PDB file of C-alpha atoms and ligand atoms in Angstrom:
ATOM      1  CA  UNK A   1     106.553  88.407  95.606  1.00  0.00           C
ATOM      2  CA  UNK A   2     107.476  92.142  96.148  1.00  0.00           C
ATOM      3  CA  UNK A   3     109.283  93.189  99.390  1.00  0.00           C
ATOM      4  CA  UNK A   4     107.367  96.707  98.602  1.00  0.00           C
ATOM      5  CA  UNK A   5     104.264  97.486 101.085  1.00  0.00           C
ATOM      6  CA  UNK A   6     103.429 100.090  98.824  1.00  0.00           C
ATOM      7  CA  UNK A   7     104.015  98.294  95.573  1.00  0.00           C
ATOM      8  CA  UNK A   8     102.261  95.375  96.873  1.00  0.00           C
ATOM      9  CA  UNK A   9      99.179  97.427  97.645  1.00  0.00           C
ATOM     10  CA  UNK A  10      99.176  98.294  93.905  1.00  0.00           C
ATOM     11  CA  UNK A  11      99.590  94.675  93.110  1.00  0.00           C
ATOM     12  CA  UNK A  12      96.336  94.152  95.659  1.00  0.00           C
ATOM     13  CA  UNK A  13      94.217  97.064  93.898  1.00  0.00           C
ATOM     14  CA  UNK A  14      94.865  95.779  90.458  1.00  0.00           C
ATOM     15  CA  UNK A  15      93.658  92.750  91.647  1.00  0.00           C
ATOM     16  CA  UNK A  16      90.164  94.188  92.857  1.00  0.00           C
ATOM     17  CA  UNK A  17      90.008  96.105  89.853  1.00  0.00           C
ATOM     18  CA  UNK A  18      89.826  93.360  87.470  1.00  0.00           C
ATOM     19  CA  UNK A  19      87.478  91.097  89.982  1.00  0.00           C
ATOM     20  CA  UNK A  20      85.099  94.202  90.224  1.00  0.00           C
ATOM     21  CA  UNK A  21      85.079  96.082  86.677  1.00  0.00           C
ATOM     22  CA  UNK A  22      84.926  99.148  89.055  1.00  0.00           C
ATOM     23  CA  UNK A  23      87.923 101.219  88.543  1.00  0.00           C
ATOM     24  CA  UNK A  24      87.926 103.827  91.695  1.00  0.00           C
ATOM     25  CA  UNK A  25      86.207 103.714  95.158  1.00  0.00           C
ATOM     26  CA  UNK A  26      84.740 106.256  97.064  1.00  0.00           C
ATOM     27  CA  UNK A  27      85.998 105.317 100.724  1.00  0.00           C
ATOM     28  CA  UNK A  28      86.934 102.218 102.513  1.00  0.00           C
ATOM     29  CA  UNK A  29      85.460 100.696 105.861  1.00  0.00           C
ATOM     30  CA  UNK A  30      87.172  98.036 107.825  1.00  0.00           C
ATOM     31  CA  UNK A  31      84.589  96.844 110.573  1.00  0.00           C
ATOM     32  CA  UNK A  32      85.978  95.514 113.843  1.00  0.00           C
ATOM     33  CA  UNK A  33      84.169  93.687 116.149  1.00  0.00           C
ATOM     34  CA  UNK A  34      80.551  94.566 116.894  1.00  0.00           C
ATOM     35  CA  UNK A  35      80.589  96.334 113.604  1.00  0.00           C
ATOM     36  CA  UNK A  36      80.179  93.370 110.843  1.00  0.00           C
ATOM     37  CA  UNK A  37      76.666  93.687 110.505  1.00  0.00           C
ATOM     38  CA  UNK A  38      76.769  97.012 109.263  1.00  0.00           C
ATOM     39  CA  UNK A  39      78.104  95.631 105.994  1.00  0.00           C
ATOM     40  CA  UNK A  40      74.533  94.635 104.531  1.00  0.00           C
ATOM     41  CA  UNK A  41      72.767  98.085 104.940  1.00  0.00           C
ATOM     42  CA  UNK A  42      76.236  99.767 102.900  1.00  0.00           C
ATOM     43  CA  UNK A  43      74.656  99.060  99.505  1.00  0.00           C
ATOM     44  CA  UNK A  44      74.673  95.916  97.314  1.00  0.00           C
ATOM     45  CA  UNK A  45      78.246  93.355  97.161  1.00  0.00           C
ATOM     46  CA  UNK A  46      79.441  93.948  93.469  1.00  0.00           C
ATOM     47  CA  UNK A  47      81.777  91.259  94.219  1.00  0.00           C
ATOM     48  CA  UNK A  48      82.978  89.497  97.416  1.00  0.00           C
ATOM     49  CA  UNK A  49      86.547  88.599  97.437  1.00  0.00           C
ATOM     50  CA  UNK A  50      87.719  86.176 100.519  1.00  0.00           C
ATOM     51  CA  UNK A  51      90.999  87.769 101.630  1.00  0.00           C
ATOM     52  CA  UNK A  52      93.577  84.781 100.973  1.00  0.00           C
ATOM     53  CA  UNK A  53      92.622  85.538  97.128  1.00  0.00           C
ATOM     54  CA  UNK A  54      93.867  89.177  97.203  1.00  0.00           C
ATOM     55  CA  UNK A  55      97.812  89.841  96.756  1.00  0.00           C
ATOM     56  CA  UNK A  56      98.776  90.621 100.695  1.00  0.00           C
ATOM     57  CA  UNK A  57      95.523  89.958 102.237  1.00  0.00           C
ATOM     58  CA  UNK A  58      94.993  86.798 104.547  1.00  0.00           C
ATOM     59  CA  UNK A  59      92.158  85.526 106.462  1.00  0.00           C
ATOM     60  CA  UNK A  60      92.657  85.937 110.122  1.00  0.00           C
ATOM     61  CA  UNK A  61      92.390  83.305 112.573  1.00  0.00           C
ATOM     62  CA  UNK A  62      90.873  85.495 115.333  1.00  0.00           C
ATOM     63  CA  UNK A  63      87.155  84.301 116.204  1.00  0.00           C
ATOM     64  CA  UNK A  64      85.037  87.400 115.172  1.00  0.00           C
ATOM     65  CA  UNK A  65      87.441  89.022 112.865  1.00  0.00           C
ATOM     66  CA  UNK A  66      86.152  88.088 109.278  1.00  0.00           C
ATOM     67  CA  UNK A  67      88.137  87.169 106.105  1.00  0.00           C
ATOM     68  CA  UNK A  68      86.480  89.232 103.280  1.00  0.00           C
ATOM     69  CA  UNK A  69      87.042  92.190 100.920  1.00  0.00           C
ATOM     70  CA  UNK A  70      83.754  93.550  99.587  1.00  0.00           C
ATOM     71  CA  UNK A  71      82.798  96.417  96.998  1.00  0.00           C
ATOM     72  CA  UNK A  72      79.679  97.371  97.574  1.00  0.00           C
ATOM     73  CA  UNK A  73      77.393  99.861  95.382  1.00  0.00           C
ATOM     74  CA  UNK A  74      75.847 102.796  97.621  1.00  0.00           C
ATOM     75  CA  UNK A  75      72.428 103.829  97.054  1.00  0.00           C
ATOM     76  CA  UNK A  76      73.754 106.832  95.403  1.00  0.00           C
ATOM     77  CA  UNK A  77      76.349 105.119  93.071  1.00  0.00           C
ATOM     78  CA  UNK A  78      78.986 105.860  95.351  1.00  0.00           C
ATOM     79  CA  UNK A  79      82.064 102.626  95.951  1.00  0.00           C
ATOM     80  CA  UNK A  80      82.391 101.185  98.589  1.00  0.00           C
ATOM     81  CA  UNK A  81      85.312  98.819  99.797  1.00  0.00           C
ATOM     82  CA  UNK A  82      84.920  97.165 103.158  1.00  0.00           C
ATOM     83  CA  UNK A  83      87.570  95.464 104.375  1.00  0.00           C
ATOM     84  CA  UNK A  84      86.450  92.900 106.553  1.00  0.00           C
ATOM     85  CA  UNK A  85      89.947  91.219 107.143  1.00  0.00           C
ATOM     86  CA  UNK A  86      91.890  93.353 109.706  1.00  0.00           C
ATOM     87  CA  UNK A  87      95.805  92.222 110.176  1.00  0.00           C
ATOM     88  CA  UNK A  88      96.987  92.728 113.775  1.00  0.00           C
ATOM     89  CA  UNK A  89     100.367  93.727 114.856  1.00  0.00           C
ATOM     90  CA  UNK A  90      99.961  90.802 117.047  1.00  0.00           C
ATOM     91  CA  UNK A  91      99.418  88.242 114.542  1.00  0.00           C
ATOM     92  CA  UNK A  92     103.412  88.667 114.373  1.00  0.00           C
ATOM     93  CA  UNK A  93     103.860  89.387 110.570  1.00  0.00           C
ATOM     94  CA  UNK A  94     105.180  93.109 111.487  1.00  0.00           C
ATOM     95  CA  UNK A  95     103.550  96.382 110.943  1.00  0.00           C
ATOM     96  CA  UNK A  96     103.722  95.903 106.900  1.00  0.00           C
ATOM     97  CA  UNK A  97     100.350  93.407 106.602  1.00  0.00           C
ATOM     98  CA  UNK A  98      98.582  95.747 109.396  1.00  0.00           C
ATOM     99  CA  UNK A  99      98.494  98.766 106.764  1.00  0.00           C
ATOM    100  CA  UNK A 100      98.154  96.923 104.130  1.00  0.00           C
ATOM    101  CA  UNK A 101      94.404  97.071 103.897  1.00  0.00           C
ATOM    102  CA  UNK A 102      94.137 101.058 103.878  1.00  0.00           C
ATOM    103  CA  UNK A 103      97.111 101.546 101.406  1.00  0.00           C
ATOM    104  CA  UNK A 104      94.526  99.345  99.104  1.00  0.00           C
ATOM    105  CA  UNK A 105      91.742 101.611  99.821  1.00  0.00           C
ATOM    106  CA  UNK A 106      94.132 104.445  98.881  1.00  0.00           C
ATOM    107  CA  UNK A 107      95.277 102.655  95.671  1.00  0.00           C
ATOM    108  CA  UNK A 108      92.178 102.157  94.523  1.00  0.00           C
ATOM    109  CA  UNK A 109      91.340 106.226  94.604  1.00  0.00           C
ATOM    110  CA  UNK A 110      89.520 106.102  98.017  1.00  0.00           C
ATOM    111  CA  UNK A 111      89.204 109.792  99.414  1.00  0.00           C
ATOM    112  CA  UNK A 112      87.720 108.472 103.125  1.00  0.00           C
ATOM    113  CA  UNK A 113      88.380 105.815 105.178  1.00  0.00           C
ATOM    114  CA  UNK A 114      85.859 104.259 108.240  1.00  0.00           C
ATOM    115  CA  UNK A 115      87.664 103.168 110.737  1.00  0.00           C
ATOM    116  CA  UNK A 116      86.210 100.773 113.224  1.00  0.00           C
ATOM    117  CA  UNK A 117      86.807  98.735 116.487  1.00  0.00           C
ATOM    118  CA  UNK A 118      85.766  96.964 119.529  1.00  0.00           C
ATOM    119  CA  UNK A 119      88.007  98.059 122.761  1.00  0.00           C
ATOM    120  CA  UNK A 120      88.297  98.283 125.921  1.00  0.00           C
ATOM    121  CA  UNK A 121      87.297 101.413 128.018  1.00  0.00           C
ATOM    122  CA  UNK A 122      88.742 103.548 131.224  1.00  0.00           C
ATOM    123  CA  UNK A 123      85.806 106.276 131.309  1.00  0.00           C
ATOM    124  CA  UNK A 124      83.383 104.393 133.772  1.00  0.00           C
ATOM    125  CA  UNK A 125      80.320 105.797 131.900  1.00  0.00           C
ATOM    126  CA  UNK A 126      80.773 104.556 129.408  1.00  0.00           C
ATOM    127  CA  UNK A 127      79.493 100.773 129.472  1.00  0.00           C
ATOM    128  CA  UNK A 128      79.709  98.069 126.953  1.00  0.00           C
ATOM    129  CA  UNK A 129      77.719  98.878 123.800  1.00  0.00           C
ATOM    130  CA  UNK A 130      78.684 102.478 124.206  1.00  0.00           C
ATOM    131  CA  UNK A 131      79.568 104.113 120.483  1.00  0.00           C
ATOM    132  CA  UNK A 132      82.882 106.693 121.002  1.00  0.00           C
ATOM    133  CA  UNK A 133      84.299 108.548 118.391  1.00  0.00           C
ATOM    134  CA  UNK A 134      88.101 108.629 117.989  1.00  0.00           C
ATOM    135  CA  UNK A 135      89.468 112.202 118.793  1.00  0.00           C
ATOM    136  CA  UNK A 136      92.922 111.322 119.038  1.00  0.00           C
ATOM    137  CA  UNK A 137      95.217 108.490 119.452  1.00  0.00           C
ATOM    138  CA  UNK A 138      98.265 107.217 121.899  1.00  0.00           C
ATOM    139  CA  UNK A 139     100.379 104.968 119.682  1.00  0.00           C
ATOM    140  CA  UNK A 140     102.194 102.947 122.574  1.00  0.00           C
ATOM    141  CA  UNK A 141     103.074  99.925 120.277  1.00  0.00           C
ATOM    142  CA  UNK A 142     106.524 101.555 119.953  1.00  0.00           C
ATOM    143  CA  UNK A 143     106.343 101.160 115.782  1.00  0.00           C
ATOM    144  CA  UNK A 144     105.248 103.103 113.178  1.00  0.00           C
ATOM    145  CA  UNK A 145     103.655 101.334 109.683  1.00  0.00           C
ATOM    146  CA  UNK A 146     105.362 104.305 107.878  1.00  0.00           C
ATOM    147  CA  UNK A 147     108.804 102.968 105.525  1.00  0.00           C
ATOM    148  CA  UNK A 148     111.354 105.581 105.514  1.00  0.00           C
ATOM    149  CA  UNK A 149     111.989 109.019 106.419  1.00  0.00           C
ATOM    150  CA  UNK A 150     108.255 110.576 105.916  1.00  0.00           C
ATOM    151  CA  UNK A 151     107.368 112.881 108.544  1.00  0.00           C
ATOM    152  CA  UNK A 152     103.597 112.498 108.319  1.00  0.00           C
ATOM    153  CA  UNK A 153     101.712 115.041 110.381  1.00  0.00           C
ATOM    154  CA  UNK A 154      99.180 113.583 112.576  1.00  0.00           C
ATOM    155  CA  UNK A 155      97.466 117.032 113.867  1.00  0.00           C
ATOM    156  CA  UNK A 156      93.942 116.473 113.307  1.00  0.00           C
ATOM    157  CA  UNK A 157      94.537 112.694 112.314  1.00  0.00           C
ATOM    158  CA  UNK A 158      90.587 111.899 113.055  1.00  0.00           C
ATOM    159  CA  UNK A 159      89.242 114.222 110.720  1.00  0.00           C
ATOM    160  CA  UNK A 160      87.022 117.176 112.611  1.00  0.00           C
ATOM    161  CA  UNK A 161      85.080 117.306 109.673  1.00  0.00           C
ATOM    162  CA  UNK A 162      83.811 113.733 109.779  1.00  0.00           C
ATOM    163  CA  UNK A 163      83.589 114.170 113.412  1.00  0.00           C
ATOM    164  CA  UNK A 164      81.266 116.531 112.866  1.00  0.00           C
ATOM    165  CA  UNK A 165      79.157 115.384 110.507  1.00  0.00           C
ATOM    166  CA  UNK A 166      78.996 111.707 112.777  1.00  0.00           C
ATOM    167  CA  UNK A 167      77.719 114.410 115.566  1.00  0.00           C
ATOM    168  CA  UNK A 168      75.202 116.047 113.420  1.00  0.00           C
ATOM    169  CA  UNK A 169      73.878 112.356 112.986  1.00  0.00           C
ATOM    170  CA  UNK A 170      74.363 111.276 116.953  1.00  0.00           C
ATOM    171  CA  UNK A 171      74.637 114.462 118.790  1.00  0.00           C
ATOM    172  CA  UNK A 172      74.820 111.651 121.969  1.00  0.00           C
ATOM    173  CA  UNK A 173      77.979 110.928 120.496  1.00  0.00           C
ATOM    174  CA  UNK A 174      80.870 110.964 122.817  1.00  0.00           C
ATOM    175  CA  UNK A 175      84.497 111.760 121.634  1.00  0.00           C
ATOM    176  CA  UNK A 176      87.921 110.158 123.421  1.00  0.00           C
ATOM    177  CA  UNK A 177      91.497 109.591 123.228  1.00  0.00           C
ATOM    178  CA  UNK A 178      92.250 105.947 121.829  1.00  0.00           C
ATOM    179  CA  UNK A 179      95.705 104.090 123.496  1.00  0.00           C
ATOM    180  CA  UNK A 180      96.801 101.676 120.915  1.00  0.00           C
ATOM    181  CA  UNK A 181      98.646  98.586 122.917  1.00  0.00           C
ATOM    182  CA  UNK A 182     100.618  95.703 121.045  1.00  0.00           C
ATOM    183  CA  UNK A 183      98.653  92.716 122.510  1.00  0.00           C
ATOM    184  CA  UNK A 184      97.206  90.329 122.305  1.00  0.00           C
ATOM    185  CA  UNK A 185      97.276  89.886 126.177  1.00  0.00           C
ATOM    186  CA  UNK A 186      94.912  92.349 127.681  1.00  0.00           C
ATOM    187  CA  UNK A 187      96.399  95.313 129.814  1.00  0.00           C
ATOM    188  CA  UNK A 188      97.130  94.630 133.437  1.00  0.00           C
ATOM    189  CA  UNK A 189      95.203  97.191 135.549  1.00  0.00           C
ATOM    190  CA  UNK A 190      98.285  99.060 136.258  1.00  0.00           C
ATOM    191  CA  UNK A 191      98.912  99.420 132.717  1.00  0.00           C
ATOM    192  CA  UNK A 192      95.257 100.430 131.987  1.00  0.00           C
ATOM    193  CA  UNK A 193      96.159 103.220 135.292  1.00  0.00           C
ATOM    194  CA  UNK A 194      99.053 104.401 133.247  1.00  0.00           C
ATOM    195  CA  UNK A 195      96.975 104.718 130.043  1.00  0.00           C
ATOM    196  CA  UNK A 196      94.237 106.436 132.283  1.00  0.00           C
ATOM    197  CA  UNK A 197      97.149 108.989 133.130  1.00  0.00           C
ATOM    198  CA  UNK A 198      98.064 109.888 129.546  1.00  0.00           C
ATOM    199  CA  UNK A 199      95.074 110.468 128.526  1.00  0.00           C
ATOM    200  CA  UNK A 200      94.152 107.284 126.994  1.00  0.00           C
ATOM    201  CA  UNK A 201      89.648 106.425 127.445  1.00  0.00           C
ATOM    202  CA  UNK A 202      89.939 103.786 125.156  1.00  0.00           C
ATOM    203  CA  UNK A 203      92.387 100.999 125.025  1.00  0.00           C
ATOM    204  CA  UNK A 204      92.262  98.291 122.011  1.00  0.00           C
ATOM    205  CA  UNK A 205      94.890  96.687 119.371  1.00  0.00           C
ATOM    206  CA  UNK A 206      94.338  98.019 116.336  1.00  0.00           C
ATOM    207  CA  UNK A 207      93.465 101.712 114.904  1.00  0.00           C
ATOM    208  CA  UNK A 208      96.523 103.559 115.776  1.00  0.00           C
ATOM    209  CA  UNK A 209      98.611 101.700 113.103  1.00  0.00           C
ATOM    210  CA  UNK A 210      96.184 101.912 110.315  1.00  0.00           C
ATOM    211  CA  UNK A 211      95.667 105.973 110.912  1.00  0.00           C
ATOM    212  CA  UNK A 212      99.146 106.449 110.854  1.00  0.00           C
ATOM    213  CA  UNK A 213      99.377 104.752 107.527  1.00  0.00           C
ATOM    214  CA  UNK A 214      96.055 106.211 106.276  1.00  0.00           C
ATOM    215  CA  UNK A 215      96.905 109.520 106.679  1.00  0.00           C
ATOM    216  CA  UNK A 216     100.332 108.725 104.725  1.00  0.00           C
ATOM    217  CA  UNK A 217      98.322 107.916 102.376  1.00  0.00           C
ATOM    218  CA  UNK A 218      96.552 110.916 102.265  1.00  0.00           C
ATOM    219  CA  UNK A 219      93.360 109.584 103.678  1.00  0.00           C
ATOM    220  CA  UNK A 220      90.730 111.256 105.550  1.00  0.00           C
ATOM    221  CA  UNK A 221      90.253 109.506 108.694  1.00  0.00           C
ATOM    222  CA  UNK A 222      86.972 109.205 110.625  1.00  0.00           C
ATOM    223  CA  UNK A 223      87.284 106.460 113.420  1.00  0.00           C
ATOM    224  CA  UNK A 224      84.780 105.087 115.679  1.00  0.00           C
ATOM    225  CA  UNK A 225      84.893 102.669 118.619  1.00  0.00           C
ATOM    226  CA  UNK A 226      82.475 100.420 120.502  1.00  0.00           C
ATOM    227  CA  UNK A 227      83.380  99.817 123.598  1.00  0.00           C
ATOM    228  CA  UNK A 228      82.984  95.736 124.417  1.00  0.00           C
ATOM    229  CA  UNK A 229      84.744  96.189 127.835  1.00  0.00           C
ATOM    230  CA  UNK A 230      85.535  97.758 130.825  1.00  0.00           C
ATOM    231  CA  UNK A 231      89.278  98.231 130.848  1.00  0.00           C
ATOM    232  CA  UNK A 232      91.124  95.649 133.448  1.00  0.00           C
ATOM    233  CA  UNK A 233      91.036  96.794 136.885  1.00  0.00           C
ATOM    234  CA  UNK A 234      88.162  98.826 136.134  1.00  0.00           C
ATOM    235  CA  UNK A 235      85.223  96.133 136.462  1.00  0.00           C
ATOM    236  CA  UNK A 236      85.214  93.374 138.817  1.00  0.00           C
ATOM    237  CA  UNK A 237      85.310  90.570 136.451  1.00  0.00           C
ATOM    238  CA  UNK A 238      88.061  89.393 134.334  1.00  0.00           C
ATOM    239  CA  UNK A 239      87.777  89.837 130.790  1.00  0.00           C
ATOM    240  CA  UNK A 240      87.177  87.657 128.091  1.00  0.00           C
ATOM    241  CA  UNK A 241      86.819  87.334 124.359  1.00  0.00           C
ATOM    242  CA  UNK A 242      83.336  85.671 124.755  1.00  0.00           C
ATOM    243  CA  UNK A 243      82.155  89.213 126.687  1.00  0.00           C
ATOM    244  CA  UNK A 244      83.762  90.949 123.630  1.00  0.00           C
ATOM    245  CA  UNK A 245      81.909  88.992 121.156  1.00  0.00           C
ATOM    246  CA  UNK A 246      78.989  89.471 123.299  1.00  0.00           C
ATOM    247  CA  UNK A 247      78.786  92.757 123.509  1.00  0.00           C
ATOM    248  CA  UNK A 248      79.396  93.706 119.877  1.00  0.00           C
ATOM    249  CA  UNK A 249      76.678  91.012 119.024  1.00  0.00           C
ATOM    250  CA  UNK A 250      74.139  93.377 121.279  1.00  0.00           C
ATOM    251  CA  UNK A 251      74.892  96.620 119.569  1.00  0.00           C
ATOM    252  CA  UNK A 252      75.349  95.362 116.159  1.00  0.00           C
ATOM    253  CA  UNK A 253      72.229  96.267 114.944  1.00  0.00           C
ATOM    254  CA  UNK A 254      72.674 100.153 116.319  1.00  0.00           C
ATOM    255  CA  UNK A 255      75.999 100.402 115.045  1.00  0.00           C
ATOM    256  CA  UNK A 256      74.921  98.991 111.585  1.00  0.00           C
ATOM    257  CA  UNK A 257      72.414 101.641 111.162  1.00  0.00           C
ATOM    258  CA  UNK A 258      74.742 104.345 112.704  1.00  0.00           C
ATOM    259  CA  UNK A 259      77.353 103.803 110.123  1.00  0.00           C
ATOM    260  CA  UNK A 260      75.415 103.134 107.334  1.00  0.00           C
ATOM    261  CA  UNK A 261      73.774 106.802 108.580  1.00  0.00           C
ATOM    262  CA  UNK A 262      76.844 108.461 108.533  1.00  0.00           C
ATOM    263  CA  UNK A 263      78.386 106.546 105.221  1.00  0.00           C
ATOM    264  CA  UNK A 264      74.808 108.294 103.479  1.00  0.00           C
ATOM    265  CA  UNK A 265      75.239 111.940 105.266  1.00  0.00           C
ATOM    266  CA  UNK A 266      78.429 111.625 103.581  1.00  0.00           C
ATOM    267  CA  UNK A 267      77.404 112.434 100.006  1.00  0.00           C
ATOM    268  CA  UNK A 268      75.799 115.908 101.195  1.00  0.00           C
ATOM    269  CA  UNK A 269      78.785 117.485 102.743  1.00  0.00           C
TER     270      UNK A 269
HETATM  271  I1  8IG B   1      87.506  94.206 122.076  1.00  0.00           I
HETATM  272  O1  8IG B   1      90.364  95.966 126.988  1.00  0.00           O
HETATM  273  C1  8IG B   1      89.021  94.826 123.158  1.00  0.00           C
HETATM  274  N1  8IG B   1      90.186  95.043 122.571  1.00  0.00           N
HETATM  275  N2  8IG B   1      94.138  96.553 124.456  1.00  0.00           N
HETATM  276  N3  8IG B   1      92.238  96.248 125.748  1.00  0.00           N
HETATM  277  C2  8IG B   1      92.873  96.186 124.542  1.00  0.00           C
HETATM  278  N4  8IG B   1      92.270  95.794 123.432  1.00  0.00           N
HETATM  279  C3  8IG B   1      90.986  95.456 123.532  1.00  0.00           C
HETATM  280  C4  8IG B   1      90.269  95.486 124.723  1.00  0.00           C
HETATM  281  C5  8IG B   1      90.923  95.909 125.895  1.00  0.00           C
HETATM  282  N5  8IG B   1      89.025  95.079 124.463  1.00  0.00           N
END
């Protein structure tokens, strides 16, 4: 076993290589919750890996959060690797497992990565099932997935140009500022007020992290939420994992064609 996140995601791309035959991907997706359905319409599975199989990876034991890495074949020959397993900081294993995933995609050549999530949200328009693309982040989990002294820049972190072309393909697209927290509790409402007041409109567990690492890796960065939730204190009832679950099960079928819309408009810019 190496101690080495980076070396390890070498170990982990070697791997995929030699399952696949395919040497170098295009870009990576890892699909949150809401979002899993998306994976058919991305092009056919070359080979379907479950996640305990792959040097790093491990299956998660969070209901909704699958346990596979995928390369799919685009319609235009393009590679595909969706990461299906996501690692949260809350599982406990520290930040190293949580970036593991992208520095993978990276590994393996990928020039874009697809970041989605379900989360919760503080801008009262926008209601469960709502589609919000990632503008900018708050990283309030007080670590960084970065080893050593790198100063990565994160201006522009959510690439404008992927924003962009996401807008040409939804122009009812709305844009917002996403508050990573640690988890797994949910936010108390005061919390979810203090998020409010730095500019958070999305609140969730998990993107933060893996955009810090991504764009270490040199990634481009295109991130996309679905809001599941109102944030605490700002709907009536109390919230639940069923309601999250719920929620991405209704829009799955909007997001899967949204995605696999702007994974295609890709290929012309
Ligand atoms: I789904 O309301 C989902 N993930 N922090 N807050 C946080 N994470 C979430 C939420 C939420 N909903």
């Amino acid at each position: 076993m190496t101690s080495d996140p980076y070396e390890l995601a070498s170990k982990a791309a070697d791997h995929i290589r030699r399952e696949t035959q395919v040497d170098t991907i295009d870009l990576a997706l890892v699909l949150g919750s809401g979002w899993r359905d998306a994976e058919d319409l991305l092009g056919d599975a070359i080979v379907q890996l479950t996640a305990d199989s792959v040097p790093g990876f491990s299956t998660s034991g969070v209901a909704g959060h699958g346990g596979t890495l995928t390369v799919r074949r685009l319609a235009d020959g393009r590679h595909a690797l969706i990461l299906g397993a996501r690692t949260h900081l809350y599982e406990g294993r520290g930040v190293d497992p949580v970036a593991h995933g992208v520095r993978t995609a990276a590994k393996l050549g990928a020039s874009v990565l697809i970041l989605t999530n379900g989360c919760g949200s503080t801008v009262t328009d926008w209601t469960p099932g709502t589609a919000v693309l990632i503008k900018d982040h708050l990283n309030l989990t007080a670590v960084s997935p970065i080893r050593g002294a790198n100063f990565v820049d994160l201006t522009d972190a959510y690439s404008p140009r992927l924003r962009e072309l996401a807008k040409s393909i939804d122009p009812n697209l709305p844009e917002g500022v996403y508050a990573q927290f640690p988890g797994p509790h949910y936010e108390t409402p005061a919390e979810v007020q203090m998020a409010r007041l730095l500019g958070a409109d999305l609140v969730g567990m998990s993107t933060a992290l893996e955009t810090i690492a991504a764009r270490e890796a040199g990634l481009e960065v295109l991130g996309i939420s679905l809001v599941t939730n109102q944030a605490a204190g700002f709907s009536a009832a109390p919230l639940s994992h069923t309601e999250v679950l719920q929620a991405g099960a209704d829009a799955s079928a909007r997001l899967a064609k949204l995605l696999s819309d702007i994974v295609n408009g890709m290929k012309e810019s």
